[in-house]
Each structure stands twice: as structure tokens, then as C-alpha cells.
Amino acid sequence: MKRESFQSRLGFLLVSAGCAIGIGNVWKFPYVTGQNGGGGFVLVYVLCLLLLGLPCMTMEFAMGRAAQKSPVKLYQQLVPEKKVWHAHGVVAMLGNYILMMFYTTVAGWMLKYFVDTASGKFVGLDTAGVETQFGNMLSDPVSLTIYMGIVVLLGTVVCSFSLQGGLERVTKYMMLALIVIMIVLAVNSIFLKGGAEGLKFYLLPSIDSIKAVGNGNLLKGFVDVVTNAMNQAFFTLSLGIGSMAIFGSYLNKDRSLMGEAISVS
């Protein structure tokens, strides 16, 4: 049976970007940036995306499109005689299952927080009160299991409707909605008290901030910033785990792989 492909280029870009701009990245990037000196980290991070992320993503797209298979079958088809590479296909599959456990759990937290916020549980609470609510949530395994189960069920329903009719269709609306929400939040943040200082910390590299990362040692701070920026760049683009190879397997032959990688990045 011929492998299904994306109906539109926008659908492919939004699904791929959805894998990159996921819960983990939206949640992780702000605090990692804060821990690593702000602007200097962001600069190195962007360079890592361009110099390391783009070539790796292009290669993953190329492997997926060439094989038209999932990561496990991909290596078996492209390099049948080099069985040592076949192990990475198995590791990629296991990695994606483990990643799904992480994302479904965190998505369950978010769904419960949405319900709690809508029901007014956070009204009037200070920072300590909000932290207590998080602890209360973690101590309630029944509630956590129910909300995680709802997330898994929703994901199963979406995937049951084929690539174009399910994943691509839903992602178009969800990703565009996410982009709008993030723009609104970003604009609102600028006008909050201290917004100008926050923007300066985020966008302007500072030697003092890098030294602070290394506890006063500039060299150690720089090494830590570069290492964490590289890790975040690969985490952002979901590289090395076979995710982008999966998306590449649904790409038509007329698409420019480097061009698509640039657009997703």
C-alpha cells in the first residue's frame, strides 16, 4: 500500500513544528534560558540551531523520505547489511514511547490545571499557595491517571483518522491557536512591571551573566552555556530520536529537504 503523504506544505510544517514547539520546549526553554544567563545563551542556542540542528534535521528528513518507513524498518531497508545501525532504530522506537509517557503525563497536568483554573481553585492564592496546589495534585494518583488517560484517548482518536484527516487537520488549528496565544502572552509580558528589564536580559548577551553561570568563572560559565544551548537545540528540534525521520517518510519527492528544515527551525 502506498504510504500516505501530507496534503499541504503548511500541514507538514505545522506538524513538524508541533513536534519541536511541544510542551517540553515551551515549558523548558524559559527556565533554561534564565539559568544560563539570558541573551548569551539565546545567541549560542540560535547558532546551534543553524550550524548543528539544520544539517541533522535535513539528514533525518532525507533518511525518512528515502526509506518511507518508521525508524525500525528505516535502517533495515537503507543499510540491510550494517546491522549495528539497526539497533538505533530500536532505540529510537523505545525513545519515542518513553517520550510519549513524559508528554502524556505533563499534558495531563495541564488539563487538570485548566479545569482547576476554570473552577476558580487558584483565585486569591499567592505563590506558596499555588506551589501547594501542585504538590496536592502530585499526591493524587487517581486524578493524575484519569487526566493522563483522557490525553491518551484524545491522541488515539486523532491518530485513528489517517494522516490527513486526523493529525494534519487537527494540528493546523491547534498550532495556529498556540502561535496566537504565545504572541498575546509575549506582548502582554512586555508591558508587565519589569518587562523592559526582562527583555534586556533575554536579548542582550552579558559577560557578567555568563560568569554568574560559572559561579564567577567565565570559562566554566561559557562551557556550561554552550553545552546547555546545544542540548536545548537538539531537544527543540526533536533530533536523534527518529521523530523527524518519521515525518520525512510522509514527504513527497518534490519538496526541498533543506528548505523544509529551515522553515521548521
XYZ file of C-alpha atoms in Angstrom:
265
model
C 0.000 0.000 0.000
C 1.331 3.433 -0.964
C 2.383 5.496 2.034
C 0.141 8.489 2.704
C 1.647 11.957 2.352
C 0.784 15.348 3.780
C -1.981 17.167 1.942
C -0.242 20.544 2.066
C 3.140 22.042 2.835
C 1.579 24.072 5.660
C 0.299 20.862 7.233
C 3.765 19.295 7.180
C 5.408 22.427 8.599
C 2.884 22.758 11.420
C 3.035 19.057 12.362
C 6.860 19.136 12.364
C 6.910 22.423 14.251
C 4.363 20.963 16.671
C 6.849 18.219 17.483
C 9.543 20.877 18.026
C 7.427 23.524 19.794
C 5.957 20.964 22.140
C 5.000 21.059 25.794
C 8.535 20.269 26.870
C 10.133 23.074 24.882
C 7.591 25.753 25.799
C 7.929 24.692 29.424
C 11.695 24.089 29.482
C 13.136 26.873 27.320
C 12.245 29.844 29.590
C 13.778 28.439 32.767
C 16.850 27.036 30.971
C 17.390 30.486 29.442
C 17.084 32.050 32.900
C 19.532 29.589 34.441
C 22.111 30.175 31.691
C 22.442 33.931 31.568
C 19.718 35.030 29.171
C 20.930 36.742 25.999
C 24.289 34.958 25.751
C 22.557 31.589 25.983
C 19.956 32.589 23.386
C 22.671 33.687 20.946
C 24.592 30.399 21.263
C 21.306 28.472 21.090
C 20.362 30.102 17.776
C 23.831 29.390 16.369
C 23.482 25.735 17.428
C 20.125 25.547 15.670
C 21.665 26.860 12.456
C 25.047 25.100 12.490
C 24.088 21.761 14.075
C 20.314 21.459 14.058
C 19.652 22.236 10.393
C 22.082 19.657 8.932
C 20.884 16.942 11.335
C 17.218 17.655 10.624
C 17.853 17.618 6.871
C 19.583 14.219 7.210
C 16.680 12.806 9.247
C 14.178 14.067 6.660
C 16.309 12.531 3.893
C 16.514 9.129 5.589
C 12.789 9.057 6.267
C 11.832 10.060 2.732
C 14.285 7.616 1.159
C 13.009 4.652 3.151
C 9.321 5.621 3.504
C 9.406 3.596 6.726
C 9.372 4.008 10.501
C 12.785 4.216 12.274
C 12.958 0.460 12.973
C 12.314 -0.507 9.334
C 14.220 2.506 8.013
C 17.693 1.160 8.813
C 16.751 -2.347 7.727
C 15.895 -1.000 4.276
C 18.649 1.584 3.796
C 21.577 -0.408 5.253
C 20.438 -4.057 5.437
C 23.996 -5.384 5.747
C 25.084 -2.975 8.542
C 23.133 -4.480 11.400
C 24.862 -2.330 14.008
C 22.787 0.604 12.738
C 19.577 -1.386 13.143
C 19.986 -1.041 16.917
C 19.432 2.713 16.648
C 16.046 2.067 15.043
C 15.004 0.024 18.078
C 16.416 2.663 20.455
C 14.510 5.374 18.556
C 11.258 3.444 18.857
C 11.763 2.900 22.592
C 12.764 6.546 22.980
C 9.551 7.727 21.354
C 7.478 5.510 23.656
C 9.301 6.884 26.707
C 8.881 10.420 25.373
C 5.156 9.769 24.990
C 4.986 8.776 28.677
C 6.541 12.133 29.595
C 4.316 14.198 27.315
C 1.045 12.469 28.224
C 1.806 12.955 31.920
C 2.639 16.660 31.560
C -0.342 17.169 29.232
C -2.486 15.581 31.941
C -1.116 18.114 34.437
C -2.009 20.938 32.049
C -5.511 19.605 31.502
C -6.083 19.386 35.273
C -4.692 22.901 35.736
C -7.087 24.145 33.047
C -10.024 22.563 34.899
C -8.810 23.889 38.270
C -8.294 27.381 36.845
C -11.740 27.408 35.237
C -13.301 26.260 38.524
C -11.563 29.073 40.462
C -9.211 26.976 42.619
C -6.305 29.397 42.102
C -8.242 32.604 42.815
C -6.611 34.605 45.608
C -3.649 32.255 46.076
C -0.128 33.596 46.472
C 2.995 31.843 45.130
C 3.194 29.493 48.110
C -0.481 28.607 47.694
C -0.001 27.760 44.015
C 3.002 25.579 44.883
C 0.877 23.763 47.433
C -1.751 23.059 44.772
C 0.920 21.458 42.580
C 2.031 19.254 45.453
C -1.574 18.273 46.152
C -2.003 17.302 42.515
C 1.092 15.074 42.547
C -0.164 13.313 45.672
C -3.422 12.300 43.951
C -2.541 9.375 41.625
C -6.172 8.639 40.760
C -6.751 12.148 39.396
C -3.414 12.115 37.542
C -4.226 8.775 35.928
C -7.671 9.967 34.817
C -6.349 13.143 33.185
C -3.446 11.293 31.536
C -5.950 8.723 30.257
C -8.061 11.493 28.711
C -4.968 12.832 26.903
C -4.056 9.356 25.600
C -7.639 8.794 24.452
C -7.750 12.115 22.598
C -4.426 11.341 20.902
C -5.644 7.886 19.886
C -8.841 9.324 18.400
C -6.913 11.914 16.364
C -4.434 9.335 15.021
C -7.255 6.943 14.091
C -8.429 9.320 11.355
C -5.445 8.842 8.997
C -2.624 11.348 8.499
C -4.527 13.972 6.509
C -7.928 13.567 8.127
C -6.679 13.408 11.700
C -3.204 14.611 12.641
C -2.747 17.173 9.863
C -6.255 18.627 10.158
C -6.189 18.977 13.957
C -2.625 20.304 14.059
C -3.433 23.141 11.661
C -5.977 24.576 14.082
C -4.114 23.735 17.290
C -0.718 25.101 16.194
C -2.183 28.309 14.793
C -4.084 28.769 18.060
C -0.870 28.145 20.028
C 1.021 30.736 17.971
C -1.705 33.325 18.597
C -1.693 32.569 22.354
C 2.114 32.851 22.533
C 2.093 36.186 20.685
C -0.576 37.563 23.036
C 1.391 36.365 26.084
C 4.643 37.820 24.716
C 3.086 41.231 24.069
C 1.426 41.192 27.493
C 4.731 40.273 29.171
C 6.480 43.279 27.650
C 4.024 45.640 29.329
C 4.204 43.968 32.750
C 6.149 45.636 35.550
C 9.832 44.888 34.929
C 9.124 43.821 31.338
C 11.851 46.050 29.875
C 14.472 44.572 32.210
C 13.306 41.064 31.368
C 13.516 41.763 27.644
C 17.033 43.159 28.063
C 18.134 40.061 29.995
C 16.593 37.810 27.331
C 18.010 39.501 24.225
C 21.275 41.228 25.197
C 24.300 38.959 25.882
C 26.181 39.833 29.065
C 29.635 38.707 30.172
C 28.599 39.153 33.799
C 25.600 36.836 33.305
C 27.823 34.150 31.776
C 30.296 34.492 34.671
C 27.407 34.094 37.093
C 26.506 30.771 35.432
C 30.030 29.553 36.238
C 29.920 30.941 39.796
C 32.334 33.708 38.865
C 34.459 31.617 36.474
C 33.994 32.950 32.921
C 35.456 29.877 31.190
C 33.313 27.454 33.173
C 30.253 29.637 32.592
C 30.907 29.739 28.837
C 31.337 25.939 28.663
C 28.114 25.409 30.612
C 26.197 27.855 28.407
C 27.432 26.247 25.170
C 26.707 22.715 26.446
C 23.205 23.590 27.602
C 22.499 25.523 24.396
C 23.498 22.505 22.283
C 21.303 20.208 24.377
C 18.381 22.604 24.103
C 18.812 22.967 20.322
C 18.599 19.197 19.797
C 15.729 18.949 22.286
C 13.905 21.754 20.489
C 14.085 20.097 17.072
C 13.461 16.567 18.443
C 16.625 15.300 16.762
C 18.328 11.937 17.171
C 15.218 10.064 18.232
C 13.728 9.347 14.804
C 10.793 11.753 15.110
C 11.801 13.884 12.148
C 12.632 10.773 10.121
C 9.031 9.672 10.674
C 7.714 12.985 9.344
C 10.190 12.815 6.465
C 8.758 9.431 5.467
C 5.489 11.184 4.607
C 7.177 13.870 2.452
C 6.687 13.993 -1.301
C 9.735 13.798 -3.555
C 9.223 17.335 -4.878
C 9.935 19.012 -1.532
C 13.323 20.620 -0.780
C 14.548 18.943 2.397
C 16.880 21.775 3.410
C 14.141 24.308 2.706
C 11.680 22.397 4.891
C 14.258 22.075 7.683
C 14.884 25.842 7.569
C 11.149 26.557 7.730
C 10.598 24.238 10.719
C 13.612 25.666 12.560
